[in-house]
Coordinates of C-alpha atoms and ligand atoms in Angstrom, one line a residue:
X304 CA -0.2 0.1 -0.1
X305 CA 1.1 3.3 -0.9
X306 CA 2.8 5.6 2.5
X307 CA 1.0 8.9 3.7
X308 CA 2.8 11.7 1.5
X309 CA 2.6 15.5 2.7
X310 CA 0.9 17.8 0.7
X311 CA -1.7 15.1 -1.1
X312 CA -4.9 15.6 -1.1
X313 CA -8.2 14.4 -4.0
X314 CA -9.5 16.9 -5.4
X315 CA -13.3 15.8 -6.6
X316 CA -14.8 17.6 -9.7
X317 CA -18.6 18.8 -10.3
X318 CA -20.1 18.6 -8.3
X319 CA -22.6 20.6 -8.1
X320 CA -25.4 22.7 -5.8
X321 CA -28.5 24.0 -6.3
X322 CA -29.1 28.4 -5.1
X323 CA -31.2 27.0 -2.1
X324 CA -28.9 23.7 -1.0
X325 CA -26.5 24.6 2.1
X326 CA -22.2 24.1 0.8
X327 CA -22.1 21.4 3.4
X328 CA -23.5 19.2 0.6
X329 CA -21.2 19.8 -2.0
X330 CA -19.0 18.1 1.3
X331 CA -21.2 15.2 2.0
X332 CA -22.2 14.5 -1.9
X333 CA -18.0 14.4 -2.4
X334 CA -17.0 12.2 0.2
X335 CA -20.1 9.8 -0.6
X336 CA -18.6 9.8 -4.6
X337 CA -14.9 8.5 -2.8
X338 CA -17.1 5.8 -1.3
X339 CA -14.2 5.9 1.8
X340 CA -15.6 5.5 5.5
X341 CA -15.8 8.7 7.8
X342 CA -14.0 8.5 10.5
X343 CA -10.9 7.8 7.9
X344 CA -11.7 11.3 6.3
X345 CA -9.3 13.5 7.8
X346 CA -10.7 17.5 5.9
X347 CA -12.5 18.2 3.0
X348 CA -13.3 21.5 2.0
X349 CA -14.6 23.5 -1.2
X350 CA -11.7 24.1 -2.9
X351 CA -13.4 26.7 -6.1
X352 CA -16.8 27.3 -6.1
X353 CA -17.8 28.8 -10.0
X354 CA -21.7 30.4 -10.6
X355 CA -22.8 27.9 -13.4
X356 CA -25.4 31.0 -14.8
X357 CA -25.5 29.6 -18.4
X358 CA -29.1 28.6 -18.5
X359 CA -30.8 31.6 -16.2
X360 CA -34.1 29.7 -14.9
X361 CA -31.5 27.4 -13.9
X362 CA -28.9 28.1 -11.6
X363 CA -26.5 26.4 -9.9
X364 CA -23.6 26.0 -8.6
X365 CA -20.3 23.4 -9.2
X366 CA -17.9 23.2 -6.5
X367 CA -14.5 21.0 -6.1
X368 CA -13.9 19.5 -2.9
X369 CA -10.7 18.8 -1.6
X370 CA -10.5 15.7 0.4
X371 CA -8.1 14.7 2.5
X372 CA -7.3 11.5 3.9
X373 CA -6.0 9.7 6.7
X374 CA -4.3 7.4 4.5
X375 CA -4.3 5.4 1.4
X376 CA -5.5 9.3 -1.8
X377 CA -3.4 7.8 -4.9
X378 CA -5.8 4.2 -4.5
X379 CA -8.9 5.6 -3.4
X380 CA -8.2 8.4 -6.6
X381 CA -7.5 5.9 -8.5
X382 CA -10.3 3.8 -7.9
X383 CA -12.4 6.5 -8.1
X384 CA -11.3 7.5 -11.5
X385 CA -11.7 3.7 -12.1
X386 CA -15.5 4.1 -12.3
X387 CA -15.8 7.2 -14.6
X388 CA -16.4 10.1 -11.2
X389 CA -14.6 12.8 -11.4
X390 CA -11.4 12.7 -9.5
X391 CA -8.4 13.6 -9.3
X392 CA -5.3 12.9 -7.2
X393 CA -3.1 16.2 -6.1
X394 CA 0.5 16.4 -4.8
X395 CA 1.4 20.4 -3.6
X396 CA 4.8 20.6 -5.0
X397 CA 6.4 23.6 -1.7
X398 CA 8.2 26.2 -3.9
X399 CA 12.0 25.3 -4.1
X400 CA 15.1 27.1 -5.3
X401 CA 17.9 24.9 -6.9
X402 CA 21.2 27.8 -6.2
X403 CA 23.9 27.9 -8.0
X404 CA 28.1 28.8 -7.9
X405 CA 27.5 31.8 -8.9
X406 CA 29.1 35.0 -6.0
X407 CA 27.0 38.0 -6.0
X408 CA 29.2 40.9 -5.4
X409 CA 26.6 43.2 -4.4
X410 CA 22.7 42.5 -3.5
X411 CA 20.4 41.8 -6.4
X412 CA 18.2 44.9 -7.0
X413 CA 14.7 45.1 -7.9
X414 CA 13.2 48.2 -10.5
X415 CA 9.7 48.2 -9.2
X416 CA 7.3 47.7 -6.4
X417 CA 4.2 45.6 -8.5
X418 CA 3.2 42.7 -8.4
X419 CA 6.1 40.9 -9.8
X420 CA 8.7 43.1 -8.2
X421 CA 6.9 42.7 -4.4
X422 CA 6.4 38.5 -5.4
X423 CA 10.4 37.7 -6.7
X424 CA 11.6 40.2 -3.7
X425 CA 9.3 38.6 -1.4
X426 CA 11.3 35.0 -2.2
X427 CA 14.8 36.8 -2.6
X428 CA 14.3 37.8 1.0
X429 CA 13.4 34.4 2.3
X430 CA 16.3 32.8 1.1
X431 CA 18.5 35.0 2.6
X432 CA 19.0 37.7 -0.9
X433 CA 17.8 40.9 1.1
X434 CA 17.1 42.1 -1.9
X435 CA 17.2 46.1 -2.7
X436 CA 14.0 47.7 -4.5
X437 CA 14.1 50.5 -6.0
X438 CA 10.6 51.6 -7.0
X439 CA 10.3 54.8 -8.8
X440 CA 6.5 55.8 -6.5
X441 CA 5.2 56.3 -2.5
X442 CA 4.6 54.8 -0.4
X443 CA 1.1 53.3 -0.1
X444 CA 0.0 56.4 2.5
X445 CA 1.9 58.9 0.7
X446 CA 0.2 57.0 -2.5
X447 CA -2.7 57.2 -1.4
X448 CA -2.8 61.4 -0.8
X449 CA -1.3 61.9 -3.8
X450 CA -4.1 59.9 -5.9
X451 CA -6.8 61.7 -4.7
X452 CA -5.7 64.9 -4.5
X453 CA -5.2 64.7 -8.5
X454 CA -8.9 62.6 -8.0
X455 CA -10.5 65.9 -5.6
X456 CA -9.4 68.8 -9.0
X457 CA -5.3 68.4 -7.8
X458 CA -2.0 68.3 -9.8
X459 CA -1.4 65.1 -11.2
X460 CA 1.7 63.4 -9.9
X461 CA 3.9 62.3 -13.2
X462 CA 5.7 60.2 -9.9
X463 CA 3.2 58.7 -7.4
X464 CA -0.6 57.9 -9.4
X465 CA -2.9 54.9 -10.0
X466 CA 0.0 53.2 -12.9
X467 CA 3.4 54.9 -10.0
X468 CA 4.2 53.5 -6.4
X469 CA 4.2 51.4 -3.6
X470 CA 1.7 47.6 -5.5
X471 CA 2.5 48.1 -8.8
X472 CA -0.3 49.8 -11.2
X473 CA -3.7 47.8 -9.4
X474 CA -3.8 48.8 -6.3
X475 CA -6.5 50.8 -7.6
X476 CA -8.4 48.0 -8.7
X477 CA -10.9 45.2 -8.4
X478 CA -7.6 43.3 -7.5
X479 CA -9.4 40.3 -9.4
X480 CA -6.7 37.5 -9.5
X481 CA -8.0 35.6 -12.3
X482 CA -5.4 34.2 -14.5
X483 CA -4.9 31.9 -16.8
X484 CA -1.6 30.5 -16.9
X485 CA -2.0 27.6 -15.3
X486 CA 0.7 27.5 -12.7
X487 CA 1.5 25.5 -9.9
X488 CA 3.1 28.6 -8.7
X489 CA 0.0 30.5 -8.1
X490 CA -1.3 28.4 -5.8
X491 CA 2.2 30.5 -3.4
X492 CA 1.1 33.3 -4.7
X493 CA -2.5 33.2 -2.9
X494 CA -1.6 31.1 0.2
X495 CA 0.8 34.3 0.5
X496 CA -2.3 37.2 0.1
X497 CA -4.0 35.2 2.9
X498 CA -1.2 35.0 5.2
X499 CA -0.7 39.2 4.8
X500 CA -4.2 39.9 5.5
X501 CA -5.9 38.8 1.8
X502 CA -9.5 36.4 2.9
X503 CA -9.2 33.2 2.5
X504 CA -12.0 32.8 0.0
X505 CA -9.3 33.9 -2.4
X506 CA -8.3 30.0 -2.0
X507 CA -11.9 28.6 -3.4
X508 CA -13.0 31.0 -5.3
X509 CA -13.1 30.3 -9.0
X510 CA -13.4 34.2 -9.9
X511 CA -11.1 35.5 -6.4
X512 CA -11.2 39.5 -5.6
X513 CA -9.2 41.3 -3.2
X514 CA -11.0 45.2 -4.0
X515 CA -8.9 47.7 -3.9
X516 CA -9.2 48.2 -0.1
X517 CA -7.6 45.2 1.4
X518 CA -5.7 45.1 -1.2
X519 CA -3.5 48.6 0.3
X520 CA -2.9 46.6 3.2
X521 CA -1.8 43.1 2.0
X522 CA 1.1 45.2 -0.1
X523 CA 2.0 47.0 2.7
X524 CA 2.1 43.6 4.7
X525 CA 4.4 41.8 2.5
X526 CA 6.6 44.6 2.0
X527 CA 7.3 44.9 6.1
X528 CA 8.1 41.4 5.7
X529 CA 10.6 42.0 2.8
X530 CA 12.9 44.1 5.4
X531 CA 12.3 42.0 8.4
X532 CA 14.1 39.9 6.6
X533 CA 16.7 42.0 5.8
X534 CA 15.7 42.9 2.5
X535 CA 15.0 47.5 1.8
X536 CA 12.8 49.3 -0.4
X537 CA 13.4 53.0 -1.5
X538 CA 10.8 54.7 -2.8
X539 CA 10.5 57.6 -4.8
X540 CA 13.9 56.4 -6.4
X541 CA 13.6 54.9 -9.7
X542 CA 16.2 52.9 -12.4
X543 CA 17.1 55.6 -14.2
X544 CA 20.0 54.6 -16.4
X545 CA 21.4 51.4 -16.8
X546 CA 25.6 51.3 -16.0
X547 CA 27.0 48.0 -18.3
X548 CA 30.5 47.6 -19.6
X549 CA 31.0 45.8 -22.3
X550 CA 27.9 44.6 -22.5
X551 CA 27.1 43.1 -18.3
X552 CA 25.9 45.0 -15.9
X553 CA 28.0 47.4 -13.1
X554 CA 25.9 49.5 -11.2
X555 CA 22.1 52.0 -11.3
X556 CA 21.9 55.1 -11.9
X557 CA 18.7 56.9 -9.1
X558 CA 17.7 60.1 -8.8
X559 CA 20.2 59.4 -5.1
X560 CA 23.7 57.9 -6.9
X561 CA 24.6 55.0 -8.7
X562 CA 23.8 51.4 -6.5
X563 CA 26.3 49.3 -7.4
X564 CA 24.5 45.7 -8.7
X565 CA 25.4 43.0 -10.4
X566 CA 22.2 41.5 -11.2
X567 CA 18.5 43.4 -11.5
X568 CA 15.2 41.8 -11.8
X569 CA 13.9 44.5 -14.1
X570 CA 9.9 45.0 -12.8
X571 CA 9.5 48.2 -14.4
X572 CA 5.9 47.5 -15.8
X573 CA 3.5 48.7 -18.7
X574 CA 3.9 52.8 -18.3
X575 CA 7.7 53.2 -17.9
X576 CA 7.5 55.3 -20.3
X577 CA 11.0 56.8 -20.5
X578 CA 12.4 54.0 -18.7
X579 CA 11.1 51.7 -22.0
X580 CA 14.0 54.7 -23.7
X581 CA 16.0 54.6 -22.0
X582 CA 16.4 50.1 -22.5
X583 CA 17.0 51.2 -26.0
X584 CA 19.1 53.7 -25.2
X585 CA 21.8 51.5 -23.6
X586 CA 21.1 49.0 -26.8
X587 CA 18.5 46.6 -25.0
X588 CA 16.3 44.9 -27.7
X589 CA 12.7 46.0 -27.0
X590 CA 10.0 44.6 -30.0
X591 CA 7.1 46.6 -30.6
X592 CA 4.0 43.8 -29.6
X593 CA 0.0 42.9 -29.8
X594 CA -2.6 44.9 -27.7
X595 CA -5.9 46.5 -27.0
X596 CA -7.5 49.6 -27.5
X597 CA -10.9 50.8 -26.6
X598 CA -13.4 52.8 -23.6
X599 CA -15.0 51.7 -20.0
X600 CA -18.6 51.2 -20.2
X601 CA -20.6 51.4 -18.0
X602 CA -24.0 50.4 -17.0
X603 CA -26.0 50.0 -13.5
X604 CA -25.3 46.9 -11.6
X605 CA -28.7 46.1 -11.7
X606 CA -29.1 45.6 -15.1
X607 CA -26.5 44.0 -15.7
X608 CA -27.0 41.3 -12.8
X609 CA -31.2 41.1 -14.8
X610 CA -29.3 40.8 -17.8
X611 CA -26.4 37.3 -16.4
X612 CA -29.6 35.6 -13.9
X613 CA -32.8 36.8 -14.6
X614 CA -35.2 35.6 -12.1
X615 CA -33.0 35.1 -10.1
X616 CA -31.6 39.1 -9.7
X617 CA -30.8 39.3 -6.2
X618 CA -31.0 35.9 -4.9
X619 CA -29.3 36.4 -1.7
X620 CA -26.9 33.4 -2.6
X621 CA -25.6 35.1 -6.3
X622 CA -22.6 37.8 -5.9
X623 CA -22.4 40.5 -7.6
X624 CA -22.5 40.6 -11.6
X625 CA -20.0 39.4 -13.2
X626 CA -19.4 39.0 -17.2
X627 CA -16.3 38.3 -19.3
X628 CA -17.8 38.4 -23.3
X629 CA -15.4 38.3 -27.1
X630 CA -15.8 38.6 -30.9
X631 CA -12.9 38.6 -33.7
X632 CA -14.2 38.7 -37.3
X633 CA -13.2 36.3 -39.6
X634 CA -9.3 39.0 -40.2
X635 CA -8.6 38.3 -36.5
X636 CA -9.3 41.0 -35.0
X637 CA -11.1 41.0 -31.8
X638 CA -13.1 42.8 -29.1
X639 CA -13.2 41.6 -25.9
X640 CA -14.7 43.2 -22.1
X641 CA -12.1 42.6 -20.3
X642 CA -11.0 43.9 -16.2
X643 CA -15.2 44.4 -15.5
X644 CA -15.5 45.3 -11.4
X645 CA -18.7 45.1 -10.3
X646 CA -20.2 47.9 -8.2
X647 CA -17.5 49.9 -8.8
X648 CA -16.4 52.5 -10.4
X649 CA -14.1 54.5 -13.3
X650 CA -11.2 55.7 -12.4
X651 CA -8.5 59.1 -13.9
X652 CA -5.7 56.4 -14.9
X653 CA -3.0 58.7 -16.1
X654 CA 0.0 58.7 -15.7
X655 CA 1.9 61.7 -17.8
X656 CA 0.7 65.5 -18.6
X657 CA -1.7 66.6 -20.2
X658 CA -3.1 62.8 -20.7
X659 CA -6.4 61.2 -19.5
X660 CA -6.5 57.5 -19.2
X661 CA -9.1 54.7 -17.4
X662 CA -9.8 52.4 -15.4
X663 CA -11.8 50.7 -13.0
X664 CA -11.2 50.0 -9.8
X665 CA -14.1 48.1 -6.8
X666 CA -13.9 47.7 -2.4
X667 CA -14.1 44.0 -1.4
X668 CA -17.9 44.1 -1.0
X669 CA -18.4 45.2 -4.6
X670 CA -21.8 47.3 -3.6
X671 CA -21.5 50.7 -5.4
X672 CA -24.3 51.3 -7.7
X673 CA -22.5 51.2 -11.6
X674 CA -20.6 48.0 -13.1
X675 CA -17.2 48.8 -16.0
X676 CA -15.6 46.2 -17.7
X677 CA -12.7 47.6 -20.3
X678 CA -14.5 47.3 -24.2
X679 CA -11.1 47.6 -25.8
X680 CA -10.2 46.4 -29.7
X681 CA -6.9 44.9 -30.2
X682 CA -4.3 46.0 -32.0
X683 CA -0.6 45.3 -33.9
X684 CA 1.8 46.5 -35.4
X685 CA 0.7 46.6 -38.9
X686 CA -1.7 48.9 -37.4
X687 CA 0.8 51.8 -35.4
X688 CA 5.0 50.5 -36.8
X689 CA 6.9 47.9 -36.2
X690 CA 9.8 50.2 -34.3
X691 CA 10.0 49.0 -31.8
X692 CA 8.5 52.2 -29.8
X693 CA 5.4 52.4 -31.9
X694 CA 2.7 51.2 -30.3
X695 CA 4.0 53.8 -27.0
X696 CA 3.3 55.8 -29.6
X697 CA 0.3 55.2 -31.0
X698 CA -1.4 54.7 -27.0
X699 CA 0.2 58.7 -26.1
X700 CA -1.1 60.0 -29.1
X701 CA -4.9 59.1 -28.0
X702 CA -4.2 60.2 -24.4
X703 CA -3.2 63.7 -26.0
X704 CA -7.0 63.1 -28.1
X705 CA -8.9 62.1 -25.2
X706 CA -6.7 65.6 -22.8
X707 CA -8.0 67.7 -25.4
X708 CA -12.1 66.6 -25.6
X709 CA -11.8 66.1 -22.1
X710 CA -11.7 69.9 -22.4
X711 CA -8.4 69.5 -20.9
X712 CA -8.5 69.8 -17.7
X713 CA -8.5 65.5 -16.9
X714 CA -11.7 65.2 -17.6
X715 CA -12.4 62.3 -19.8
X716 CA -14.3 62.1 -23.0
X717 CA -17.8 59.9 -23.2
X718 CA -20.4 59.1 -24.6
X719 CA -24.3 57.2 -24.5
X720 CA -23.6 54.2 -26.4
X721 CA -27.5 56.1 -28.4
X722 CA -25.5 58.9 -29.7
X723 CA -21.8 56.1 -29.9
X724 CA -23.6 53.7 -32.8
X725 CA -25.6 57.1 -34.6
X726 CA -22.3 57.8 -34.8
X727 CA -23.8 61.8 -33.0
X728 CA -21.5 63.7 -31.2
X729 CA -22.8 64.4 -27.5
X730 CA -24.1 63.1 -24.4
X731 CA -26.9 62.7 -22.7
X732 CA -27.1 61.1 -19.4
X733 CA -29.5 58.5 -18.0
X734 CA -29.7 55.6 -15.4
X735 CA -26.0 55.4 -15.7
X736 CA -24.3 58.3 -13.2
X737 CA -21.0 59.4 -14.2
X738 CA -18.0 57.5 -11.9
X739 CA -14.9 58.9 -13.1
X740 CA -14.0 61.6 -10.5
X741 CA -12.5 64.2 -12.8
X742 CA -16.3 64.6 -14.8
X743 CA -17.3 64.0 -17.8
X744 CA -17.2 65.7 -21.6
X745 CA -19.4 65.3 -23.8
X746 CA -17.7 63.7 -27.6
X747 CA -18.0 60.9 -30.2
X748 CA -15.9 58.8 -30.2
X749 CA -16.0 58.3 -33.8
X750 CA -13.9 61.4 -34.3
X751 CA -11.1 60.2 -31.6
X752 CA -10.5 56.5 -32.5
X753 CA -9.1 55.8 -35.6
X754 CA -12.1 54.1 -38.3
X755 CA -11.6 50.0 -36.8
X756 CA -11.4 51.4 -33.4
X757 CA -14.6 52.7 -33.5
X758 CA -16.3 50.2 -36.4
X759 CA -15.1 47.1 -33.6
X760 CA -16.2 48.9 -30.8
X761 CA -19.9 49.2 -31.8
X762 CA -19.9 45.8 -33.9
X763 CA -18.7 44.6 -29.8
X764 CA -21.3 46.4 -28.2
X765 CA -24.6 45.1 -30.3
X766 CA -23.0 41.6 -30.0
X767 CA -22.6 41.5 -26.2
X768 CA -26.6 43.2 -26.4
X769 CA -27.4 39.9 -27.8
X770 CA -25.7 37.6 -25.4
X771 CA -26.1 40.4 -22.5
X772 CA -29.1 42.0 -22.9
X773 CA -29.0 45.2 -21.5
X774 CA -24.5 46.0 -22.7
X775 CA -26.0 47.8 -25.4
X776 CA -29.0 49.5 -23.8
X777 CA -28.6 53.1 -24.9
X778 CA -27.3 55.7 -21.8
X779 CA -24.6 51.9 -21.4
X780 CA -22.1 55.0 -21.0
X781 CA -18.3 54.7 -22.6
X782 CA -15.3 56.8 -21.2
X783 CA -12.3 56.7 -22.4
X784 CA -9.7 56.1 -23.4
X785 CA -8.1 52.2 -21.9
X786 CA -4.8 52.3 -23.4
X787 CA -2.9 51.1 -21.1
X788 CA -4.5 47.2 -21.4
X789 CA -1.2 45.4 -21.6
X790 CA 2.5 45.9 -22.7
X791 CA 3.1 47.9 -26.2
X792 CA 6.2 45.7 -25.8
X793 CA 8.1 42.8 -25.2
X794 CA 11.3 42.6 -24.4
X795 CA 13.1 39.1 -24.8
X796 CA 14.8 36.7 -22.9
X797 CA 16.7 34.0 -23.0
X798 CA 15.7 30.2 -21.3
X799 CA 17.6 31.2 -18.7
X800 CA 15.1 34.8 -18.2
X801 CA 18.4 37.3 -18.7
X802 CA 18.1 39.7 -21.7
X803 CA 20.8 38.4 -24.2
X804 CA 22.2 41.9 -24.6
X805 CA 22.5 42.7 -21.4
X806 CA 24.2 40.3 -18.9
X807 CA 22.6 40.3 -15.3
X808 CA 18.8 41.9 -16.7
X809 CA 16.7 40.1 -16.2
X810 CA 13.1 41.5 -17.7
X811 CA 9.9 40.5 -15.8
X812 CA 6.4 40.8 -15.0
X813 CA 3.8 42.7 -17.6
X814 CA 5.8 45.7 -18.6
X815 CA 8.0 43.1 -20.4
X816 CA 5.4 41.4 -21.8
X817 CA 5.7 37.9 -19.9
X818 CA 1.8 38.6 -17.5
X819 CA -0.8 40.3 -18.2
X820 CA -2.7 41.2 -14.8
X821 CA -1.7 41.0 -10.8
X822 CA -1.2 37.3 -10.4
X823 CA 0.6 35.9 -13.3
X824 CA 2.8 39.7 -12.5
X825 CA 3.3 38.2 -9.0
X826 CA 4.4 34.2 -10.5
X827 CA 6.8 35.6 -13.3
X828 CA 8.1 37.7 -10.3
X829 CA 8.7 33.9 -8.9
X830 CA 10.3 32.8 -12.1
X831 CA 11.9 35.2 -12.1
X832 CA 13.7 35.3 -8.5
X833 CA 14.2 31.3 -8.7
X834 CA 16.2 31.9 -11.8
X835 CA 18.4 34.9 -10.2
X836 CA 19.2 32.0 -7.5
X837 CA 19.2 28.9 -10.4
X838 CA 22.8 31.2 -10.9
X839 CA 23.9 32.7 -8.3
X840 CA 24.2 30.8 -4.8
X841 CA 22.4 32.1 -1.4
X842 CA 25.1 34.9 -0.7
X843 CA 26.4 34.1 2.8
X844 CA 25.0 35.3 6.4
X845 CA 25.5 39.0 7.2
Ligands
FAD586 P1 3.3 47.1 -12.2 O1 2.5 46.3 -11.3 O2 3.3 48.2 -13.4 O3 4.1 47.8 -11.5 C1 5.6 48.1 -11.8 C2 6.4 49.2 -10.7 O4 7.3 50.0 -11.5 C3 5.6 50.5 -10.5 O5 5.1 50.5 -9.1 C4 6.4 51.8 -11.0 O6 5.7 52.9 -10.1 C5 7.6 51.0 -11.0 N1 9.1 51.8 -12.1 C6 8.1 52.0 -12.8 N2 9.7 52.5 -13.9 C7 10.7 52.1 -12.6 C8 11.5 52.0 -12.6 N3 12.8 52.6 -13.5 N4 12.5 52.4 -11.5 C9 11.4 51.4 -10.0 N5 10.9 51.4 -10.3 C10 9.4 51.6 -11.5 N6 -5.3 43.4 -13.5 C11 -6.0 41.8 -12.1 O7 -4.9 41.2 -12.5 N7 -7.1 42.3 -11.4 C12 -8.1 43.6 -11.5 O8 -8.4 43.8 -11.4 C13 -7.2 44.6 -12.3 N8 -7.5 46.1 -12.0 C14 -6.8 46.9 -12.6 C15 -6.8 48.0 -12.3 C16 -5.7 49.4 -12.4 C17 -6.4 50.9 -12.7 C18 -4.9 49.2 -13.5 C19 -4.2 50.3 -13.8 C20 -4.4 48.2 -13.7 C21 -5.3 46.2 -13.3 N9 -4.8 45.4 -13.4 C22 -5.8 44.6 -12.8 C23 -3.9 45.0 -13.7 C24 -2.3 44.7 -12.9 O9 -2.4 46.3 -12.1 C25 -1.0 45.0 -13.3 O10 -1.0 43.5 -15.2 C26 -0.2 44.2 -12.5 O11 0.0 45.0 -12.1 C27 1.3 44.3 -13.3 O12 2.1 44.4 -12.6 P2 3.5 44.4 -12.6 O13 4.5 43.9 -10.7 O14 5.0 43.4 -13.8 O15 4.2 45.9 -13.2

């Protein structure tokens, strides 16, 4: 018989319960499927729950239940599988590093304290590397103050804003933690988030989210742990240049002097435009990559719930309604919704003066009146040019036009769906009140975007209105522009994770083109840290 192994569990999938059934019923059904005597069960809990609302008249929950036995998980799982049950055996692997023979002369440096930099820093700190983290923006408290000042009519701080500062771009967000990368390191990230104060339900929900309110304290606690392990985070200190000798990194120039370094994890995010320009000047390879542009679309949350849940809208067992919609033409052009923020607000998300950018954010409770999401159209180098920074310039041009159309005071251009679909200028506010803090200004998006983007946005609105009733209602509100959907560049790295022509530099996270969202950026941070450790062995304790 197989020995009892640490971290082994049986996952019983596809357990269905109705809206009115107790969640415990799912656990009872799972244990029943395994046909084991109850005393053998050491623990059983719902590992994941998703909602099946495909048939609005018959909404159900679908659970995966994790069962640990006193003994014999492998045998029990095999027996259930032989009977055609949807059962898998899960063995969790600890996140273990292999340490290479290289010796570091200086502590490793990380540029950027977003999810990628945070998790790279955390793993390095736990392994005794005492990383030095440079962050161009402010610490959480001064960042929140700066952002709130801007949102309530003050000037934009180009160094500390919705894109820059402690926690990175997702700090003012819904804190959605969904990803399609399927990397087992995701579980490690979720558990760490919980350890730092995120709600425990993120471990079990199919679509976990933290909410901007909780995320802020989670980030602060994570930083405190890095510091307690010997790491250091220096705020208001951008990496402004790289000093390379014979193609090898030897120091990082900052606003407060040069920092000697033999290795840098570059996790500066997708909005560090001056950093991209600096990297290009220093001879790193940057390639233009596809991304998306469009608008934020706003509805009443109650309307979305009705469209999704039909007669069950408002049922206390149901979560606030979320959607994700997409459509692709025969030629391959896509229009889709993403970064949906149930019960949230549209936020002024610019990081450069004279430009307007939108994004979305919700509190954990998701209890605001409106729902919002990006409605975005895919664009490629064929649309904007093939030079390394052509995509970035395309974003900037749209953001400048939005600044002008929004009244040149950080108001955002906006239109109701009816006027937009009919190609008329103007904004008629109906049931959906704009939530964009700096105010909105009626415009004609058709005059702001290239024609193909406008046409695809119209196609998206109409197509999604057929899938989700109310999506294209006359008073659906469009606010723009949404340009920071993902990085406009990719910074290639070799199999070993290092930039081929800048020895010692590890491009990492969303800005380098290896992530798209909080979870995948965090996981890429872990990968970067593992790649660093694979070359440079653990330093002697200081
Ligand atoms: P970033 O988070 O962008 O972090 C990069 C950091 O580097 C920044 O703090 C920046 O200040 C710093 N930096 C830049 N240049 C330098 C330099 N030269 N030197 C030192 N530091 C530098 N994703 C989700 O998965 N779920 C969501 O709900 C979600 N909502 C979002 C809402 C908003 C308003 C925004 C803006 C983004 C949202 N995203 C969301 C996207 C998500 O935030 C990003 O995908 C993620 O933060 C990328 O992580 P990163 O660490 O690669 O980069």
